[in-house]
PDB file of C-alpha atoms and ligand atoms in Angstrom:
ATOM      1  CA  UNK A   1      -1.611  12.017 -10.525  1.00 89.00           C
ATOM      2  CA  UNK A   2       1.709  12.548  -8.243  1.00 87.00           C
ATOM      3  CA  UNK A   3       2.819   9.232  -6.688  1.00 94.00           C
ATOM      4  CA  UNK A   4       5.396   9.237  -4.214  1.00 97.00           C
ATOM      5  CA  UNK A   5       7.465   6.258  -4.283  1.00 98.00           C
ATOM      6  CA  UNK A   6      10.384   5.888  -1.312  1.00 98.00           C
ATOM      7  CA  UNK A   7      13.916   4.328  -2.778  1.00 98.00           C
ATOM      8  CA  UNK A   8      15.717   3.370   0.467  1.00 98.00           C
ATOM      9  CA  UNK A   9      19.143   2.406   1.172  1.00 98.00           C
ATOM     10  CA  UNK A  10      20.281  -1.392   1.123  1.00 97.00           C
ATOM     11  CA  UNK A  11      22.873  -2.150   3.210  1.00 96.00           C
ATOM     12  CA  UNK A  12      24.612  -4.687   1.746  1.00 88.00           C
ATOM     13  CA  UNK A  13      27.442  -6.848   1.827  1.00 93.00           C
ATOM     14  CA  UNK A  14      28.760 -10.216   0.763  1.00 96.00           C
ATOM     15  CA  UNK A  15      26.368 -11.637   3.490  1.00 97.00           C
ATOM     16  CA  UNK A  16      22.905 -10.259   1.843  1.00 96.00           C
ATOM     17  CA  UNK A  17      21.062  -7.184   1.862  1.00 96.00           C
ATOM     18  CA  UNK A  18      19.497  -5.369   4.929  1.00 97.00           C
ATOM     19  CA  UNK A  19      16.888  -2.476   4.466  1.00 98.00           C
ATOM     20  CA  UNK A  20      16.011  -0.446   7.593  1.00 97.00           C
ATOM     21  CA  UNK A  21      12.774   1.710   7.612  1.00 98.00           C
ATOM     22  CA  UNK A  22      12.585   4.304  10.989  1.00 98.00           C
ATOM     23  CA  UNK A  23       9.586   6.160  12.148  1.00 97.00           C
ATOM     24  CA  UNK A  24       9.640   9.989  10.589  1.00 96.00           C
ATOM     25  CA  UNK A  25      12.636   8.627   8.890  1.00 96.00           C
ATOM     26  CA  UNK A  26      12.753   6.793   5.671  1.00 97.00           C
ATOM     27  CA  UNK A  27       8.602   6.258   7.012  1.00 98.00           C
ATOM     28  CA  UNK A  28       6.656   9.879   6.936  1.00 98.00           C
ATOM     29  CA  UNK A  29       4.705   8.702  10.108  1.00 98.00           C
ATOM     30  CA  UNK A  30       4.268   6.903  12.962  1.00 98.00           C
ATOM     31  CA  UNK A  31       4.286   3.216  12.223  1.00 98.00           C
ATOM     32  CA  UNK A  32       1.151   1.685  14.450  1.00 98.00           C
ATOM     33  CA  UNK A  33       0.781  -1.318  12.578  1.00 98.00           C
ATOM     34  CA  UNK A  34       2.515  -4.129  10.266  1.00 98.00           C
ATOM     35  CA  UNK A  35       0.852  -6.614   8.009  1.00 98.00           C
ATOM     36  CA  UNK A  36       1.933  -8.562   4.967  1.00 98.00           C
ATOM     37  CA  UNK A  37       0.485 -10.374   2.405  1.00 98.00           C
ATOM     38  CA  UNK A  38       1.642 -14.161   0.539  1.00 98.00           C
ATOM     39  CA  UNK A  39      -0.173 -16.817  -1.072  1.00 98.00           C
ATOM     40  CA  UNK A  40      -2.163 -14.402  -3.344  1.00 97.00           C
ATOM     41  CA  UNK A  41      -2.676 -16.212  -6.949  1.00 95.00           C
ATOM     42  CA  UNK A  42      -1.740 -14.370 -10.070  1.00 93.00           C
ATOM     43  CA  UNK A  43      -5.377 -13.686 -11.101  1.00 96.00           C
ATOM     44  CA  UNK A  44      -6.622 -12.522  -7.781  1.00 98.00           C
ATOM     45  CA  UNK A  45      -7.447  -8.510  -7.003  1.00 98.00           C
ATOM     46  CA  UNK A  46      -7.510  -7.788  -3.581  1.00 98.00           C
ATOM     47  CA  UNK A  47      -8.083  -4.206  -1.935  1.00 98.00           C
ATOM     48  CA  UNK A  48     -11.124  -2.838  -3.799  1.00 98.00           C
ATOM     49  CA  UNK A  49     -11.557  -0.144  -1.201  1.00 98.00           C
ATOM     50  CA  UNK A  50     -10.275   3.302   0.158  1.00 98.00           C
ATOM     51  CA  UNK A  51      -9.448   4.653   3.337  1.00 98.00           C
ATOM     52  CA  UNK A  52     -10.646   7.894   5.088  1.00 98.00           C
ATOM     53  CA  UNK A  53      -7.580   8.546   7.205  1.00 98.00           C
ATOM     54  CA  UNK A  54      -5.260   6.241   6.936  1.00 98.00           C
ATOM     55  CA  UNK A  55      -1.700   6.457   5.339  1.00 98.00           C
ATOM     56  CA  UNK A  56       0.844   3.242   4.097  1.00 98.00           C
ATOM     57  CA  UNK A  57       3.962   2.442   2.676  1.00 98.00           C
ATOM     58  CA  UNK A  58       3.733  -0.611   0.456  1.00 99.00           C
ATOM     59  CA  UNK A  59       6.806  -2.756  -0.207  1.00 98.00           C
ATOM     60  CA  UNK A  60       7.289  -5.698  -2.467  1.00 98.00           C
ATOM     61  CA  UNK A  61       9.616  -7.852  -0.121  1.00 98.00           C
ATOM     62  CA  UNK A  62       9.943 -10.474  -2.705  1.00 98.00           C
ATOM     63  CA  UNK A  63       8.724 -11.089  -6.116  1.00 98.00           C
ATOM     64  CA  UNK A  64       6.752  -8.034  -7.995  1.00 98.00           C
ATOM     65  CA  UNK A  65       3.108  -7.293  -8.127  1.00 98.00           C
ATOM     66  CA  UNK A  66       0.849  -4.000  -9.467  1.00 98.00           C
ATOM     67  CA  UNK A  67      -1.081  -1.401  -7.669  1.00 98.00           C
ATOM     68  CA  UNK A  68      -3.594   0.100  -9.218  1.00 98.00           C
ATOM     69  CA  UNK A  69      -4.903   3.923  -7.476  1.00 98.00           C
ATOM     70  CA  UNK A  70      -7.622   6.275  -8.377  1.00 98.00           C
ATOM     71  CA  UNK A  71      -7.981   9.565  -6.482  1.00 98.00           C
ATOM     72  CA  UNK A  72     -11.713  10.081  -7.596  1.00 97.00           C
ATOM     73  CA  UNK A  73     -10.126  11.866 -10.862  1.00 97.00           C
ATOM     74  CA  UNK A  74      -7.228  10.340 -12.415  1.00 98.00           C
ATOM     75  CA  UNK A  75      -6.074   6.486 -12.480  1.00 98.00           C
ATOM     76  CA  UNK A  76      -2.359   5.398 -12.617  1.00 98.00           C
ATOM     77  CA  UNK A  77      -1.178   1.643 -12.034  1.00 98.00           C
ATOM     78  CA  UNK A  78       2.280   1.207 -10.033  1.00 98.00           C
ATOM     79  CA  UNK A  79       4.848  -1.883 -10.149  1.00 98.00           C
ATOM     80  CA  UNK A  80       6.214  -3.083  -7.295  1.00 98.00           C
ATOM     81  CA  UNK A  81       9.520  -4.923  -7.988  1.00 98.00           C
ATOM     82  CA  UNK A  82      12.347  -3.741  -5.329  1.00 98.00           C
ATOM     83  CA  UNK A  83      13.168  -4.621  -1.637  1.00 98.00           C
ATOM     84  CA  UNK A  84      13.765  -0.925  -1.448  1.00 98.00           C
ATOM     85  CA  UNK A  85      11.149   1.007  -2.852  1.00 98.00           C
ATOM     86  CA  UNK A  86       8.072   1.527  -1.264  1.00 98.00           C
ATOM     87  CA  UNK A  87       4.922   3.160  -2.671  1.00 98.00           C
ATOM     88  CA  UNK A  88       3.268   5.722  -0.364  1.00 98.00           C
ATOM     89  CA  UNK A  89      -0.337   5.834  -0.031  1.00 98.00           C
ATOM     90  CA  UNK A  90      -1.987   8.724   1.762  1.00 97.00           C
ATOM     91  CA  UNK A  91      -5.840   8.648   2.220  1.00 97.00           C
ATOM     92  CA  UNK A  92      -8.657   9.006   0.375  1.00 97.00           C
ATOM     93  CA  UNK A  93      -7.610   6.600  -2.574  1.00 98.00           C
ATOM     94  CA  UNK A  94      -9.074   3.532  -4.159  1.00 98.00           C
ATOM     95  CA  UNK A  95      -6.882   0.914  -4.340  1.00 98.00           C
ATOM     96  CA  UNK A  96      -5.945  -2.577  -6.123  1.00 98.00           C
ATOM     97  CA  UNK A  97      -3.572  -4.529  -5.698  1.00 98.00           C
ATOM     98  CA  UNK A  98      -3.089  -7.463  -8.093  1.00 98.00           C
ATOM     99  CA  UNK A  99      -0.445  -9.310 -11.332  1.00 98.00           C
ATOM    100  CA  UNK A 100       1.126 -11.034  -7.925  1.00 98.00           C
ATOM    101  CA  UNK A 101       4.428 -12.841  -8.808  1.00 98.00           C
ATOM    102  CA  UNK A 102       5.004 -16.530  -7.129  1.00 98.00           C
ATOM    103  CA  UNK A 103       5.900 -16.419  -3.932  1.00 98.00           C
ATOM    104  CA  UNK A 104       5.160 -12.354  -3.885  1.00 98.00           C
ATOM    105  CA  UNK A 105       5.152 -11.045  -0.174  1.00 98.00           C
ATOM    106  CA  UNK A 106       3.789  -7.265   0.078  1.00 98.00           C
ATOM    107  CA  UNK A 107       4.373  -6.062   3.227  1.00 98.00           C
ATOM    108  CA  UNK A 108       2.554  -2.706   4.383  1.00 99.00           C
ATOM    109  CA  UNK A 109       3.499  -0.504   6.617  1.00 98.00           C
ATOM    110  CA  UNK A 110       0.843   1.432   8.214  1.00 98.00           C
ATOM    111  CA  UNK A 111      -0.014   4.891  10.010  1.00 98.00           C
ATOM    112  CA  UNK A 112      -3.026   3.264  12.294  1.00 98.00           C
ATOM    113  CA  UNK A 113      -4.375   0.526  13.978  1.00 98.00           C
ATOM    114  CA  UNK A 114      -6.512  -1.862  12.436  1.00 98.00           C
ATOM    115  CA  UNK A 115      -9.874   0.298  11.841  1.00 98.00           C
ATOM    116  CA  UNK A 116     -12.855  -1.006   9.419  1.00 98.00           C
ATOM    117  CA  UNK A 117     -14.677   2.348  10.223  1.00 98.00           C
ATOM    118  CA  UNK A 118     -11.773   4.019   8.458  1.00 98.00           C
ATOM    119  CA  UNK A 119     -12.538   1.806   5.096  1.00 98.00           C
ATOM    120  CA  UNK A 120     -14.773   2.728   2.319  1.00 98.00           C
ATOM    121  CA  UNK A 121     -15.274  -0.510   0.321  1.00 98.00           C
ATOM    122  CA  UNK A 122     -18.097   1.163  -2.157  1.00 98.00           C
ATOM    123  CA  UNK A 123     -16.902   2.563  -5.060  1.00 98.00           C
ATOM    124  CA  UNK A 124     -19.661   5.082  -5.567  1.00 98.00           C
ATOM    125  CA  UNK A 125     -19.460   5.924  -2.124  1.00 98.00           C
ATOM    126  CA  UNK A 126     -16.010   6.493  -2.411  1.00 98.00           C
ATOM    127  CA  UNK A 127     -16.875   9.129  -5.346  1.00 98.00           C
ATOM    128  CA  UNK A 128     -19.197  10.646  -3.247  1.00 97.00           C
ATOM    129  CA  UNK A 129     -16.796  11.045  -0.129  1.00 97.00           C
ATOM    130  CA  UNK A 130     -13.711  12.354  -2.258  1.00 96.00           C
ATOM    131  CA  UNK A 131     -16.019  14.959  -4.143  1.00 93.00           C
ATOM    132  CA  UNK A 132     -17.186  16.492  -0.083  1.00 92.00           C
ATOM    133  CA  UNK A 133     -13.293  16.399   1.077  1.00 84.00           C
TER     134      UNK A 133
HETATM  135  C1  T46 B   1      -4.990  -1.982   2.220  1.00 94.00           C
HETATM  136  C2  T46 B   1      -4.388  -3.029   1.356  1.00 94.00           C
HETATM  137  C3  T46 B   1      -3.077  -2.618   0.760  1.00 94.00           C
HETATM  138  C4  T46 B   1      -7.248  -7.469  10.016  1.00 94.00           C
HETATM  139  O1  T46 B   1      -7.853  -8.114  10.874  1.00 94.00           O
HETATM  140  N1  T46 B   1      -6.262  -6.598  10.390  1.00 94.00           N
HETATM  141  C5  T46 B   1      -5.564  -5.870   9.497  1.00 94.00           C
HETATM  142  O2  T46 B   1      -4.662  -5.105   9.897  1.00 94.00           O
HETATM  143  C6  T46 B   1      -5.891  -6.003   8.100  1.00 94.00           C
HETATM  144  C7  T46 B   1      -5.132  -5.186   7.064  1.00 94.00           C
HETATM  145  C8  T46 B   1      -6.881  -6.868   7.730  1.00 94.00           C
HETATM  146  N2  T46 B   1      -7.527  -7.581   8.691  1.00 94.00           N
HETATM  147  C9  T46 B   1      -8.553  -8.548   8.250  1.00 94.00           C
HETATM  148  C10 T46 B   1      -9.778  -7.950   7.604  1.00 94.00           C
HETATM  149  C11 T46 B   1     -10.216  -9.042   6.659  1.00 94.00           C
HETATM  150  O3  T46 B   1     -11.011  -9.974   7.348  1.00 94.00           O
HETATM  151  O4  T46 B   1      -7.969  -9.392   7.284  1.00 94.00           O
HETATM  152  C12 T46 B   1      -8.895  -9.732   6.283  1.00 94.00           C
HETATM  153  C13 T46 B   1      -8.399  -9.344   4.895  1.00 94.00           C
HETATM  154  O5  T46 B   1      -8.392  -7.910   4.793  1.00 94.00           O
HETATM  155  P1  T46 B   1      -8.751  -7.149   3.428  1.00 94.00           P
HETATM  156  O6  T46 B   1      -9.787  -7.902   2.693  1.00 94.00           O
HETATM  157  O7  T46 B   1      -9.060  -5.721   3.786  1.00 94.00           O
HETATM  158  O8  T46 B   1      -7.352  -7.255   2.668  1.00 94.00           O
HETATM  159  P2  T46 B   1      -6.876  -6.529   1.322  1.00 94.00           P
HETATM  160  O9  T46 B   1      -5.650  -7.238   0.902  1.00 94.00           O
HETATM  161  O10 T46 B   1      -7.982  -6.382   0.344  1.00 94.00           O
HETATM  162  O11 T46 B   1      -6.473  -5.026   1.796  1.00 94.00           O
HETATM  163  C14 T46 B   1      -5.397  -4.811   2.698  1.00 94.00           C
HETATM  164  C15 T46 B   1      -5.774  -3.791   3.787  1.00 94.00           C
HETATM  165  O12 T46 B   1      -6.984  -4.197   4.430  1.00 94.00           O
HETATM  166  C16 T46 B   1      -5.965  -2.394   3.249  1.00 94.00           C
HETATM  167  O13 T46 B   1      -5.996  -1.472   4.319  1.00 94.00           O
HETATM  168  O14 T46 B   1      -4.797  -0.796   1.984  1.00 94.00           O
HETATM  169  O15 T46 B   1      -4.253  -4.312   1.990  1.00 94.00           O
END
């Protein structure tokens, strides 16, 4: 399976470390919407689902945690570790997300708004739908 992760410039100095992410930029689309996730305990999966359209860019802001993707075919897990990489996630993929580190803050940056028509939270039905794209 080809995953596309983004390494991104820090721009640091002896004050800290500043990473900048641009629409069309460093971000292959449009950003519409931000969300982030804390407080998630070390044995807790979240995601479970797949989306029909939309596209991300996932970014461990602090701490690490593991994402776990399967196309339909093929199934590869992904750490997430740096403040500048960020782990691209077009449509049409089953995702996990889970292994959360203390104090672990994902933060996802996303190609639409907030949709639940867009999700597909069925595994088999997620089967079905990548075998008809
Ligand atoms: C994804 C992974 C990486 C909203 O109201 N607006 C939003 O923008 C989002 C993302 C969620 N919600 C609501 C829907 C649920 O009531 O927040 C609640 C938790 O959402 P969910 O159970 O879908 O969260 P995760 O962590 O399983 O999945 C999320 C995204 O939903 C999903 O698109 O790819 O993070």
């Amino acid at each position: 399976m080809n995953i596309t992760k983004f390494v991104f410039n820090i721009k640091g100095d002896e004050r800290g470390s500043l990473v900048a992410l641009e629409n069309m930029k460093e971000i292959p689309f449009d950003i519409k919407r931000v969300y982030y996730i804390t407080d998630t305990q070390q044995d807790v999966v979240r995601g479970h689902h797949a989306h029909k359209n939309l596209k991300q860019v996932l970014i461990c802001v602090h701490g690490s945690c593991r994402i776990g993707l399967d196309d339909g075919t093929e199934k590869t897990e992904v750490l997430l570790d740096k403040i500048n990489e960020g782990l691209y996630i077009e449509s049409n993929m089953w995702r996990t997300m889970y292994d959360f580190s203390e104090g672990a803050v994902l933060l996802v940056l996303a190609s639409e708004l907030y949709d639940e028509a867009d999700y597909i939270r069925n595994y088999d039905k997620f089967i079905e739908y990548v075998k008809g794209v």
